[in-house]
XYZ file of C-alpha atoms in Angstrom:
298
model
C -0.878 34.276 25.794
C -0.582 30.812 24.280
C 1.819 31.031 21.337
C 0.037 28.367 19.300
C -3.378 30.037 19.583
C -1.790 33.369 18.696
C -0.332 31.975 15.471
C -3.634 30.339 14.473
C -5.541 33.568 15.089
C -3.147 35.660 13.030
C -3.044 33.123 10.183
C -6.849 33.134 9.999
C -6.928 36.932 9.799
C -4.159 36.974 7.184
C -6.009 34.445 4.992
C -9.157 36.552 5.216
C -7.291 39.698 4.094
C -5.596 37.861 1.249
C -8.959 36.525 0.133
C -10.271 40.079 -0.009
C -7.297 41.154 -2.158
C -7.931 38.304 -4.571
C -11.605 39.174 -4.928
C -10.820 42.824 -5.573
C -8.171 41.964 -8.149
C -10.460 39.459 -9.858
C -13.325 41.941 -10.158
C -11.068 44.736 -11.387
C -9.376 42.603 -14.036
C -12.705 41.156 -15.183
C -14.238 44.596 -15.660
C -11.185 45.841 -17.532
C -11.154 42.845 -19.867
C -14.891 43.069 -20.507
C -14.658 46.794 -21.257
C -11.799 46.287 -23.704
C -13.530 43.430 -25.535
C -16.762 45.410 -25.749
C -14.941 48.408 -27.213
C -13.087 46.211 -29.725
C -16.338 44.628 -31.005
C -15.278 41.171 -29.905
C -18.947 40.214 -29.613
C -18.993 39.877 -33.429
C -16.558 36.970 -33.253
C -19.265 34.528 -32.113
C -21.207 35.002 -35.359
C -18.057 33.941 -37.278
C -17.588 30.736 -35.286
C -19.437 27.612 -36.393
C -19.979 26.467 -32.811
C -21.681 29.662 -31.632
C -23.206 31.087 -34.823
C -26.568 29.499 -34.002
C -26.718 31.209 -30.589
C -25.426 34.544 -31.841
C -28.146 37.153 -31.583
C -30.172 35.270 -28.969
C -30.819 36.505 -25.445
C -31.623 35.199 -21.978
C -34.224 36.545 -19.565
C -32.940 36.939 -16.020
C -34.980 38.667 -13.311
C -36.992 40.489 -15.978
C -33.863 41.678 -17.793
C -32.955 40.469 -21.276
C -29.238 39.686 -21.543
C -27.705 38.998 -24.948
C -25.765 35.806 -25.515
C -22.722 37.819 -26.593
C -22.742 39.693 -23.282
C -22.838 36.467 -21.280
C -20.067 34.945 -23.380
C -17.823 38.004 -23.022
C -18.405 38.008 -19.263
C -17.417 34.345 -19.006
C -14.285 34.895 -21.085
C -13.347 37.953 -19.020
C -13.840 35.997 -15.805
C -11.716 33.126 -17.064
C -8.843 35.421 -18.064
C -9.125 37.348 -14.790
C -9.024 34.094 -12.834
C -5.754 33.108 -14.508
C -4.139 36.505 -13.922
C -5.314 36.629 -10.316
C -3.792 33.231 -9.676
C -0.491 34.339 -11.201
C -0.444 37.549 -9.158
C -1.098 35.836 -5.827
C 0.708 32.549 -6.397
C 3.501 33.543 -3.932
C 1.340 34.946 -1.164
C 1.323 31.787 0.927
C 5.102 31.560 0.889
C 5.341 34.361 3.408
C 4.435 32.986 6.830
C 2.652 34.824 9.564
C 5.671 34.735 11.893
C 7.814 36.688 9.428
C 5.083 39.252 8.902
C 4.658 39.740 12.648
C 8.387 40.250 13.054
C 8.394 42.770 10.193
C 5.598 44.739 11.789
C 7.020 44.484 15.288
C 10.853 44.708 15.292
C 11.093 43.968 19.042
C 10.002 40.392 18.207
C 12.640 39.942 15.496
C 14.023 36.383 15.621
C 12.519 35.897 19.075
C 9.083 34.898 17.845
C 10.290 32.207 15.448
C 12.784 30.858 17.998
C 10.146 30.649 20.692
C 7.645 28.998 18.331
C 10.175 26.371 17.200
C 11.035 25.525 20.848
C 7.550 25.794 22.303
C 7.606 22.136 23.371
C 10.954 22.483 25.163
C 10.952 22.970 28.912
C 14.013 24.693 30.407
C 14.890 27.963 32.011
C 16.141 29.691 28.833
C 13.159 28.705 26.689
C 10.697 29.574 29.420
C 12.260 33.000 29.803
C 12.073 33.515 26.033
C 8.441 32.435 25.933
C 7.567 34.890 28.695
C 9.274 37.742 26.816
C 7.560 36.826 23.549
C 4.188 36.442 25.245
C 4.343 39.988 26.592
C 5.296 41.217 23.130
C 2.601 39.456 21.138
C -0.088 40.747 23.478
C 0.334 44.080 21.700
C -0.030 42.605 18.191
C -3.244 43.558 16.384
C -4.610 41.535 13.440
C -5.590 44.739 11.641
C -1.904 45.526 11.298
C -1.712 43.004 8.443
C -4.462 44.682 6.454
C -3.049 46.744 3.577
C -5.436 49.654 3.682
C -3.841 51.442 0.754
C -4.194 48.393 -1.470
C -7.757 47.846 -0.310
C -8.677 51.454 -1.093
C -6.992 51.299 -4.493
C -8.860 48.115 -5.364
C -12.233 49.597 -4.471
C -11.505 52.757 -6.469
C -10.484 50.750 -9.516
C -13.652 48.678 -9.324
C -15.840 51.780 -9.103
C -14.042 53.481 -11.989
C -14.147 50.355 -14.174
C -17.815 49.701 -13.458
C -18.763 53.338 -14.120
C -16.817 53.401 -17.379
C -18.371 50.165 -18.549
C -21.858 51.384 -17.673
C -21.397 54.592 -19.672
C -19.985 52.722 -22.663
C -22.743 50.124 -22.731
C -25.552 52.627 -22.184
C -24.310 54.708 -25.134
C -23.431 51.582 -27.170
C -20.025 53.011 -27.920
C -17.663 50.929 -30.084
C -14.407 51.498 -31.876
C -13.814 50.942 -35.588
C -11.888 47.768 -34.889
C -13.128 44.765 -36.895
C -12.240 41.304 -35.499
C -12.572 39.782 -38.960
C -9.473 41.692 -40.044
C -7.458 40.044 -37.273
C -8.737 36.587 -38.240
C -7.798 37.223 -41.862
C -4.366 38.447 -40.790
C -3.784 35.342 -38.661
C -4.888 33.092 -41.515
C -2.538 34.846 -43.949
C 0.303 34.474 -41.445
C -0.443 30.752 -41.087
C -1.108 30.985 -37.354
C -4.604 29.560 -37.735
C -5.751 27.298 -40.593
C -7.748 28.839 -43.362
C -11.255 27.682 -44.121
C -11.163 25.271 -47.034
C -13.175 26.344 -50.059
C -15.490 23.469 -50.716
C -17.322 25.196 -53.570
C -15.066 23.410 -56.056
C -16.228 20.044 -54.707
C -19.842 20.775 -55.562
C -21.104 19.277 -58.810
C -22.870 21.828 -60.934
C -25.378 20.094 -63.156
C -26.995 23.226 -64.556
C -24.671 23.656 -67.508
C -24.435 19.938 -68.224
C -28.178 19.521 -68.061
C -28.693 22.453 -70.397
C -26.106 21.013 -72.819
C -27.797 17.633 -72.809
C -31.163 19.204 -73.403
C -29.825 21.352 -76.196
C -27.778 18.616 -77.901
C -30.363 15.797 -77.712
C -31.380 14.237 -81.046
C -34.704 12.806 -79.887
C -37.815 14.731 -80.708
C -40.216 13.748 -77.987
C -43.096 15.658 -79.543
C -42.519 14.528 -83.153
C -43.642 11.445 -85.040
C -43.022 8.040 -83.502
C -40.259 5.818 -84.848
C -41.355 2.790 -86.908
C -39.591 -0.151 -88.529
C -40.399 -2.126 -91.661
C -40.688 -5.906 -91.305
C -41.226 -7.792 -94.575
C -42.779 -4.751 -96.149
C -45.041 -4.051 -93.164
C -44.560 -0.939 -91.014
C -44.490 -1.773 -87.289
C -44.835 0.942 -84.629
C -42.406 0.263 -81.749
C -43.717 3.022 -79.483
C -45.161 1.729 -76.229
C -48.370 3.474 -75.281
C -48.615 5.190 -71.864
C -49.375 2.784 -69.015
C -47.829 -0.217 -70.705
C -46.785 -2.777 -68.148
C -48.931 -1.384 -65.385
C -51.047 -3.949 -63.583
C -48.754 -6.826 -64.496
C -46.421 -8.599 -62.140
C -43.491 -10.929 -62.521
C -44.559 -14.445 -63.490
C -42.368 -15.951 -60.787
C -43.891 -13.700 -58.185
C -47.352 -14.507 -59.493
C -46.738 -18.224 -59.118
C -45.516 -17.780 -55.585
C -48.444 -15.623 -54.627
C -50.908 -17.159 -52.240
C -54.224 -17.037 -54.072
C -57.110 -17.858 -51.838
C -60.258 -18.819 -53.759
C -63.135 -21.296 -53.571
C -63.094 -24.082 -56.194
C -66.346 -24.612 -58.025
C -68.162 -27.871 -57.547
C -67.561 -30.613 -60.199
C -70.237 -31.315 -62.720
C -70.906 -34.087 -65.297
C -69.133 -33.572 -68.563
C -71.574 -33.722 -71.432
C -71.983 -32.306 -74.854
C -73.670 -28.963 -74.603
C -74.825 -27.556 -77.814
C -74.464 -23.912 -78.370
C -77.261 -21.880 -79.736
C -74.896 -19.310 -81.120
C -74.030 -21.181 -84.309
C -77.676 -21.200 -85.378
C -77.760 -17.449 -85.327
C -76.717 -15.274 -88.269
C -74.773 -18.005 -90.067
C -73.532 -17.199 -93.571
C -75.778 -18.448 -96.285
C -74.603 -21.687 -97.885
C -72.301 -22.626 -94.966
C -74.798 -23.878 -92.434
C -74.037 -27.556 -93.059
C -70.299 -27.011 -92.995
C -70.349 -25.129 -89.748
C -72.689 -27.675 -88.161
C -70.387 -30.517 -89.166
C -67.382 -28.663 -87.690
C -68.943 -28.239 -84.286
C -70.153 -31.813 -84.257
C -66.645 -33.103 -84.953
C -65.314 -30.824 -82.218
C -67.813 -32.238 -79.764
C -66.727 -35.821 -80.523
C -63.122 -34.967 -79.549
């Protein structure tokens, strides 16, 4: 058997088994974290957070099933924590090479397999004899020997137990008496997290001041209007309602573009008015007539 192909085959099988272990550990840890957070009422935390308080209480429809926002958020948090722990648990797996594992499983290949693999490009009588001995030994190696059946079984059992426990708890809506708000208050008192600033003191309350001004005012809006006396004459200074409406600034009025048609010019002549002949006071007819005639001359 070619030694290089043998090593590649065993490394591929080992990576597949390690991937299975990681998946099992990830699922188990996620279920455990989710169950603990559900029991400890951690879903109430989102209603206390400004970022998520708007979404708290909402739900999502997936395949005809309504899933609460809190459930989705707890699942994501559980998955994130499980991902970190799984990485920490398996961070040293790749440090153990396949050659060492084969030698541990098959003592007759101890030291021989690594020596033959390191000198596989060398061509002499000693190395060739070693390669022949190792080749006969590795022909008996089975990839399934690297599968940890006990660990695989334990992982499956833990997943089934965790999933069953979580299903029973959620179906019965079982919770503990733990209140997350107490922990937040405790952390704030200990100074671990900053306390929420009380901004109520920054608000300006105008109720009392407005009531004081209304109660202490000296003007009687419903009483008599104020007047002044000018040279013995009483003058009312009160402006009637609507004063100033309909008027505009003189400067603005001059700048306004007034579009109108100018009347045609006509000959200026003395036009007597018939009005002064009507209902004139007795004895003043001649005086009034003379006045208008003098006005016409000017």
